[in-house]
Structures are given as structure tokens and as C-alpha cells.
Coordinates of C-alpha atoms and ligand atoms in Angstrom, one line a residue:
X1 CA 86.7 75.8 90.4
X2 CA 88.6 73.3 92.5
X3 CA 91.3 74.7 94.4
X4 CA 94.6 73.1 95.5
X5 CA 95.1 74.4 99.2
X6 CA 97.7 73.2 101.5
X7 CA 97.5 74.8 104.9
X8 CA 100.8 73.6 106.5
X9 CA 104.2 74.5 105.6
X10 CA 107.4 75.4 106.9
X11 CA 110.6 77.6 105.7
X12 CA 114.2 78.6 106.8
X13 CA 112.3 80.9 109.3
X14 CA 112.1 77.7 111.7
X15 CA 112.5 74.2 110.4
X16 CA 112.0 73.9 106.7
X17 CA 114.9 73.5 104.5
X18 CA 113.3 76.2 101.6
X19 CA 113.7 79.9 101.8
X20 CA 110.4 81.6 102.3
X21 CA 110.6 82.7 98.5
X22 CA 111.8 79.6 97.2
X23 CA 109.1 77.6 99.2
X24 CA 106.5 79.8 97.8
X25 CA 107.6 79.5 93.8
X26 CA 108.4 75.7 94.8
X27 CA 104.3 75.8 95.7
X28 CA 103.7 77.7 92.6
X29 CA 105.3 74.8 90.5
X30 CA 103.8 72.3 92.3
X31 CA 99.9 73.6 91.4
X32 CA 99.5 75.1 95.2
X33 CA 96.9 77.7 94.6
X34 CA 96.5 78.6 98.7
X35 CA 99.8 78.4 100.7
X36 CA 99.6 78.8 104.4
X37 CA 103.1 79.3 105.9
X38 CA 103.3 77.5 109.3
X39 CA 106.5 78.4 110.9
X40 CA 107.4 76.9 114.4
X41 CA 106.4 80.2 117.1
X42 CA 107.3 82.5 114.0
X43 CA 106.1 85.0 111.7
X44 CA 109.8 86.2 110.7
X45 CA 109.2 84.4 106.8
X46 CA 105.7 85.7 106.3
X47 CA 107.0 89.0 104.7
X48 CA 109.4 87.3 102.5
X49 CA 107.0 85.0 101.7
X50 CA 104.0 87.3 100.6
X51 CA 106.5 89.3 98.7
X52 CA 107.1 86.3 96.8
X53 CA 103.1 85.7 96.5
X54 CA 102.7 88.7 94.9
X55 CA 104.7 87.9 91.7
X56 CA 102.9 84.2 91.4
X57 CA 99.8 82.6 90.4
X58 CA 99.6 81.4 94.4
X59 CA 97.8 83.0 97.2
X60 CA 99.6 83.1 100.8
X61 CA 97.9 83.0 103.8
X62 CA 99.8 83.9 106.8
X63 CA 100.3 81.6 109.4
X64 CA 101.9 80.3 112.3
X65 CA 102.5 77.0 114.3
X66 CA 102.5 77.5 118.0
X67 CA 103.5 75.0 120.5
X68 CA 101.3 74.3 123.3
X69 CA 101.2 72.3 126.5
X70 CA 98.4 70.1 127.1
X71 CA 98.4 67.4 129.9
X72 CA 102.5 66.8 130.2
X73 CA 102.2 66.9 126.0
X74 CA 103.3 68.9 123.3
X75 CA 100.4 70.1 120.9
X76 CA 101.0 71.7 117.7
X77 CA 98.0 74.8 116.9
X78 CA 98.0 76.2 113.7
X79 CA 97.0 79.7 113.4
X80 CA 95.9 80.5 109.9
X81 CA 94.9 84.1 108.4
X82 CA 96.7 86.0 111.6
X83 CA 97.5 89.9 111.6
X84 CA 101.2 89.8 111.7
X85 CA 100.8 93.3 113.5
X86 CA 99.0 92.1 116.9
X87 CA 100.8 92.4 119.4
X88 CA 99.4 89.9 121.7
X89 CA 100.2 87.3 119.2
X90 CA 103.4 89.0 119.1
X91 CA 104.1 89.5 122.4
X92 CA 103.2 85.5 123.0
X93 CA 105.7 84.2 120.4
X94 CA 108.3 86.1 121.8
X95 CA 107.7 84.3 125.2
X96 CA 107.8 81.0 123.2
X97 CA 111.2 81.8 121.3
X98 CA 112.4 82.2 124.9
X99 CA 111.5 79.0 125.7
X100 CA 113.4 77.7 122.4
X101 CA 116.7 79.2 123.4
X102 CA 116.8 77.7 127.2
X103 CA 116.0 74.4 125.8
X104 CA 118.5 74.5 122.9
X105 CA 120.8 75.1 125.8
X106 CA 119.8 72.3 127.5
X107 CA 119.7 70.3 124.7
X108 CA 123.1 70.7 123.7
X109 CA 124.2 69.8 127.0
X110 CA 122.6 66.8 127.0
X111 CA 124.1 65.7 123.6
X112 CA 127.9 67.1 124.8
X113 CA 128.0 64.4 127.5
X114 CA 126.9 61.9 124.4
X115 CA 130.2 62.7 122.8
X116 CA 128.7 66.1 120.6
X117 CA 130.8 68.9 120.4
X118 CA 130.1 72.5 120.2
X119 CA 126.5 71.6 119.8
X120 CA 125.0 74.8 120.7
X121 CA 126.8 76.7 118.5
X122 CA 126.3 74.2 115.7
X123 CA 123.1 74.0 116.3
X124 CA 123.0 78.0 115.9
X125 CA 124.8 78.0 113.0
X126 CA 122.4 75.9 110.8
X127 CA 119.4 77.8 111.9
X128 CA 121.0 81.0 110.9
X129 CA 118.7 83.6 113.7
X130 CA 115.8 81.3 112.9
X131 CA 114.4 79.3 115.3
X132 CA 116.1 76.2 117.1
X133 CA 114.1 73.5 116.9
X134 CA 115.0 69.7 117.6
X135 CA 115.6 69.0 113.4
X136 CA 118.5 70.9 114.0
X137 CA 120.1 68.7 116.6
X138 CA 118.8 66.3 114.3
X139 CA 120.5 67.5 111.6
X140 CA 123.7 67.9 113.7
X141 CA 123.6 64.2 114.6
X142 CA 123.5 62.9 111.4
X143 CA 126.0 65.3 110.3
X144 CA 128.4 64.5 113.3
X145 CA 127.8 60.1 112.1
X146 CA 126.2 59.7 115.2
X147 CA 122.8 58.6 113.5
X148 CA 122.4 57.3 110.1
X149 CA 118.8 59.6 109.3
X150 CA 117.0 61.6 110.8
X151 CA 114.0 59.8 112.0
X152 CA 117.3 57.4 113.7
X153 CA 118.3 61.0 115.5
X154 CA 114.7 61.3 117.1
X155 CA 114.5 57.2 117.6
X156 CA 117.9 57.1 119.7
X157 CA 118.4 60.9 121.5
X158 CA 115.4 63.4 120.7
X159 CA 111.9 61.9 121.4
X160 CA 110.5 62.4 124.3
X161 CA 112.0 60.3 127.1
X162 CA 115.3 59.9 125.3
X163 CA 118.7 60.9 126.4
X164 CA 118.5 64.0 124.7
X165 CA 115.1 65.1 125.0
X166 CA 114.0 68.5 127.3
X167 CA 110.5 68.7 128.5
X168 CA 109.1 72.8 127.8
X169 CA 107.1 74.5 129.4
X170 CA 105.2 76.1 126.2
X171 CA 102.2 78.0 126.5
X172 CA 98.5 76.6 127.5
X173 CA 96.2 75.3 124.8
X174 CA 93.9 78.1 125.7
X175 CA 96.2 80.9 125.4
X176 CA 97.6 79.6 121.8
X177 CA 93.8 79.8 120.7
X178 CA 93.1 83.3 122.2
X179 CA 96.3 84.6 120.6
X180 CA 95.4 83.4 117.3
X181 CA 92.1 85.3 117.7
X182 CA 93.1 88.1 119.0
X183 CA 95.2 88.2 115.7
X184 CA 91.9 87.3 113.9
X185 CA 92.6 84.1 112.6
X186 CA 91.6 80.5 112.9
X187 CA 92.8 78.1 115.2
X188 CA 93.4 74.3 113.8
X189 CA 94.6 71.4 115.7
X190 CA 97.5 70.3 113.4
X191 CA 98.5 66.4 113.0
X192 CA 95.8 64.8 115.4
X193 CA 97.0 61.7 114.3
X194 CA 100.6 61.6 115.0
X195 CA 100.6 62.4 119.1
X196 CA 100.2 58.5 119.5
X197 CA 97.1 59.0 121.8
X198 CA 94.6 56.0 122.2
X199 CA 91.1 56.8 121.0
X200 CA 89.9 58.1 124.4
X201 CA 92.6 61.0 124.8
X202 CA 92.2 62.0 121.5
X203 CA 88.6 62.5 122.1
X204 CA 89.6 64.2 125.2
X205 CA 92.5 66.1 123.2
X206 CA 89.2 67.1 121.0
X207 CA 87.0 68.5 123.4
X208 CA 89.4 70.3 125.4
X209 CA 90.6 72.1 121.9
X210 CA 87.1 72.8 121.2
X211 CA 86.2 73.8 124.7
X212 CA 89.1 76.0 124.8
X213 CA 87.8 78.0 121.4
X214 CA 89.5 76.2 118.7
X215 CA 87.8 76.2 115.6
X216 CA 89.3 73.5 113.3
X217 CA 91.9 70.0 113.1
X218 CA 93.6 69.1 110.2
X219 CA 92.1 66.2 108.8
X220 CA 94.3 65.3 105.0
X221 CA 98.0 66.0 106.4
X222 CA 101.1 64.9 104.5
X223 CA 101.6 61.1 104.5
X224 CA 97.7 60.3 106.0
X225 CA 96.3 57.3 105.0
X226 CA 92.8 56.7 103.7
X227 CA 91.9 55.0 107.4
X228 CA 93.3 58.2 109.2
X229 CA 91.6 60.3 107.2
X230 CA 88.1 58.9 108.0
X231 CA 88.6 58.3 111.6
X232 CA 89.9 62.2 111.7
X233 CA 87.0 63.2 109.3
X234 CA 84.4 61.5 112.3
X235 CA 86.6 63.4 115.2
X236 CA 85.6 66.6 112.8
X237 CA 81.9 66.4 112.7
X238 CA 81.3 64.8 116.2
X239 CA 83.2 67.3 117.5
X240 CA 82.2 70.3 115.3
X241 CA 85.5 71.5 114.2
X242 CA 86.2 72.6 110.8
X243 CA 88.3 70.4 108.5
X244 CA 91.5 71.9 107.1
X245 CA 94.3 70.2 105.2
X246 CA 98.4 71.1 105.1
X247 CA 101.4 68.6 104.1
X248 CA 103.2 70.1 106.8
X249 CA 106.2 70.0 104.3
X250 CA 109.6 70.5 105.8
X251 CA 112.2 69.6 103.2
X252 CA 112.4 67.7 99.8
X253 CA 114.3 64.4 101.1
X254 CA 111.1 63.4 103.2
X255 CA 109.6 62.2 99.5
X256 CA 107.1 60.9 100.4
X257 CA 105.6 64.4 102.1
X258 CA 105.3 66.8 98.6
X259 CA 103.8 70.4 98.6
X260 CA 99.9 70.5 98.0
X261 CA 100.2 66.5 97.4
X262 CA 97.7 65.9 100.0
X263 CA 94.6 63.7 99.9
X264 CA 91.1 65.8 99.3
X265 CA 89.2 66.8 102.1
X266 CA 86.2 64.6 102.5
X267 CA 83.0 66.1 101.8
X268 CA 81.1 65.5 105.1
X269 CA 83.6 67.8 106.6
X270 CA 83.1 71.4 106.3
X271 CA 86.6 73.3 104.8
X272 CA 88.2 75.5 107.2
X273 CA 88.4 78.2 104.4
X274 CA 84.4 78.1 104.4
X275 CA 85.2 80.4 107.4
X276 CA 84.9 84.4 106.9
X277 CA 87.9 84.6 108.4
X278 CA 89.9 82.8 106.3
X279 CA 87.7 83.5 103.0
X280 CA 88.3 87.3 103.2
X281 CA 91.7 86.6 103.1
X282 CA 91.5 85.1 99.2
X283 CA 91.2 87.4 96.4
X284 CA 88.2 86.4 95.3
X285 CA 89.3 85.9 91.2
X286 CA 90.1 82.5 92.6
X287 CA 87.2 81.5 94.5
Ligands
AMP301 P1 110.5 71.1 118.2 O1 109.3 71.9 117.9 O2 111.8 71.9 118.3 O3 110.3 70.2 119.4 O4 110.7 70.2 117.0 C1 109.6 69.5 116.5 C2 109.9 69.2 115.0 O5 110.8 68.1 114.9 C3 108.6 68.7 114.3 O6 108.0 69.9 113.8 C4 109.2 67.9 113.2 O7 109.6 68.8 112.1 C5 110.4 67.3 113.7 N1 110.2 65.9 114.2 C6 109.6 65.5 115.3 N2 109.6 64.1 115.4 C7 110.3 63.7 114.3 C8 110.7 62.4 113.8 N3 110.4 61.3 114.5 N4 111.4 62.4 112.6 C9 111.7 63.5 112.0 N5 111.4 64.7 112.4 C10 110.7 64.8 113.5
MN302 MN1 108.9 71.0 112.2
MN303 MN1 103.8 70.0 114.1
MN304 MN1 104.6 71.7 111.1

């Protein structure tokens, strides 16, 4: 039976504009058989979310998106099948959200002197207790007329080097990886493609992951072309990672991003849910 995964998703908890309920029926309708939930350093949707599971023809996996410093840049490491009980992993998001509140602060400081008000507690106030991430500030901007889309938001104020932006000190690569298996689950380099490295760092980005323990990149994300996909499929088996694939959906106006509407994973590359670890996880009716 041919599956429909997609290993990379986001909810109310940090980013995403869904609900962790809604986003798992919106899966549901969409033919998503395997739903990872990715939220930015947190498990607060996973509950919701399983709950949801339970009453659909979907299977979620629970999972998290940590942010991780790696040579003055930001990585993204999914961690997919986690105990949402360890404590480690627990105990290392916490220090992360941390690090999301002082920036918000600093953020918001940064965009007051650009003529923002009140953008703290704006910022606060669409996230709702979740956590603040830069699409909020985004959102504000647009919100506020200060930037025609988002994408415009990130171009003008939130990118790195812009007026706006914060550099974090997030955790290492390596302890992103060991919290994820000390929670038992998988570690997958998310979106190798879109840290606009040349070919050498990325190979470099590659063997430090897999150095460091990692077990898996996402090679079919949301939006890949054909060409990305090959190049990251070759970055898979040189560098003997597993091959996972996630849309990394946010919200329904990025159309052309779409719940389990992800390119197939090639068949050189071995699937990430090959792995016990992951496998265990899926009732087996569906495998
Ligand atoms: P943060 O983890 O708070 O730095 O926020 C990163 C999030 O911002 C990413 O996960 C994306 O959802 C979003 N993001 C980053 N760059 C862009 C961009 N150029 N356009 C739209 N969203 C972006
Ligand atoms: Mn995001
Ligand atoms: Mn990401
Ligand atoms: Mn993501």
C-alpha cells in the first residue's frame, strides 16, 4: 500500500495558522495518512493533536522542530517519533523558549524605533502563550501597512542582517540531536535546501549533522523542485542519511505549500520511516 506521509507541519502551538485539531482533520481531508507535527521548540500541540488522530483515518507522529546554532547560522532539526515525557528534551526546549522571549524583546525594540508600536505586546497577542516566532512580527508588519506580504516583512526588517533581525544563541547541533534521542526519536536535517549555502558548506553542513549523530535530511519539502530534489537525494546517500519528506505547511495563503502535496521520495534514498524508531510508532493496519 502506498502511503501519503508528510513529516513537517506546524500549528497554533508556534507558527502555523491551524489549530492542532483543525490541522490534523485538514490532513485527514487532504489524503495525509502519516502527520508529523513540527512545532517551532514545542510539544504544547502534540496532545491536542493526537486527540484529534484518534477520531481520523490519519496517524500522528509526534514531533518537534528545534532550532540550532551551527557556524554563526540558524539550523532547523526535526525530531520525529519523540517521548513527549523526557525530560531532557523537555528540559532543553524550555531553555530554547527562553531564548524566544529575550529575542521577541529585542525584536520589538528594534521595530519601535521603525515607527511600530506596542510591538511586543502585539506580537504576544497573536501568538496567544504559543511561541513568538519572527511570522509574528511578520504578521504585525503587514498588519500595521508597513509591508505589503509577508515574504516583503522578512525582505525589508526580519532576515538576517536586516534592521530588525536578532542573532540567538540557540542550542548546538549536537545537543538538538542528543535530545531528540534521548526522547527516542529520529533526528532529520529539515529544508537543506533553503539556508542558501554553496555546495561546499552544505556538504560540510552534512557531515557535521551526521558526525554529530543525525540520522536523516528532508529530501521532498513543500515547494522543492525536481533539480532540488535530486541534488538533496545524492547529499542523502553520499552522506548516509535517511531520506524523509514534510511540506513544512504553515498556513493556507502560502498556496503553493499544501498538506501531504509533496513530491515522492526517490527510490535510491532509503525512507526515514524504514527506521524502527519511527516504524513502531505506525499502527501496523496501515503498513
Ligand atoms: P524564527 O524561528 O522565529 O526565527 O522564525 C522562523 C520562521 O519564519 C520560519 O519557520 C518560517 O516559518 C518563517 N520565515 C522565515 N523566512 C521567511 C520568509 N522569507 N518568508 C516567509 N516566512 C519566513
Ligand atoms: Mn515557521
Ligand atoms: Mn524550518
Ligand atoms: Mn518548519
Amino acid at each position: 500500500m502506498n502511503l501519503t506521509f508528510d513529516l513537517h507541519s506546524h500549528s497554533t502551538a508556534s507558527d502555523g495558522a491551524f489549530a492542532p485539531a483543525r490541522l490534523v482533520q485538514e490532513a485527514a481531508s487532504a489524503g495525509v495518512d502519516v502527520l508529523a507535527l513540527t512545532d517551532h521548540d514545542s510539544l504544547a500541540g502534540l496532545q491536542e493533536a493526537s486527540e484529534a488522530a484518534r477520531h481520523l483515518d490519519i496517524q500522528l507522529i509526534n514531533g518537534v522542530e528545534i532550532s540550532a546554532g551551527w557556524q554563526k547560522r540558524t539550523l532547523h532539526i526535526v525530531g520525529l517519533a519523540v517521548d513527549t515525557d523526557c525530560s531532557t528534551l523537555q528540559n532543553g526546549l524550555q531553555q530554547l523558549q527562553t531564548v524566544r522571549r529575550e529575542r521577541a524583546q529585542r525584536i520589538a525594540r528594534k521595530l519601535e524605533k521603525i515607527g511600530l508600536d506596542d510591538a511586543l505586546a502585539r506580537a504576544e497577542s497573536l501568538a496567544r502563550g504559543a511561541q513568538i516566532t519572527r511570522t509574528h512580527f511578520a504578521r504585525l508588519l503587514v498588519d500595521a501597512g508597513l509591508c505589503s506580504d509577508m515574504k516583503q516583512a522578512f525582505k525589508r526588517y526580519l532576515a538576517a542582517g536586516k534592521p530588525a533581525y536578532i542573532s540567538s544563541e540557540w542550542t548546538s547541533l549536537e545537543s538538538a540531536i542528543n535530545w531528540i534521542h534521548a526522547a527516542g526519536g529520529l533526528a532529520v536535517l529539515a529544508h537543506p535546501m533553503l539556508y542558501n549555502m554553496s555546495a561546499a558548506w552544505r556538504s560540510r553542513m552534512f557531515s557535521a549533522f551526521k558526525n554529530g549523530g543525525g540520522d536523516a535530511m528532508e529530501v521532498c519539502c513543500g515547494g522543492s523542485t525536481p533539480e532540488q530534489i535530486q541534488l538533496s537525494a545524492r547529499d542523502a546517500q553520499q552522506h548516509q542519511l535517511l531520506g524523509s519528506v514534510g511540506s513544512d505547511f504553515h498556513h493556507p495563503e502560502q498556496r503553493w505549500i499544501r498538506l501531504g502535496k509533496i513530491p515522492p521520495l526517490p527510490s535510491k534514498v532509503t525512507p526515514v520511516w524504514s527506521d524502527n524508531r519511527l516504524a513502531a510508532r505506525l499502527n501496523s493496519a496501515i503498513l
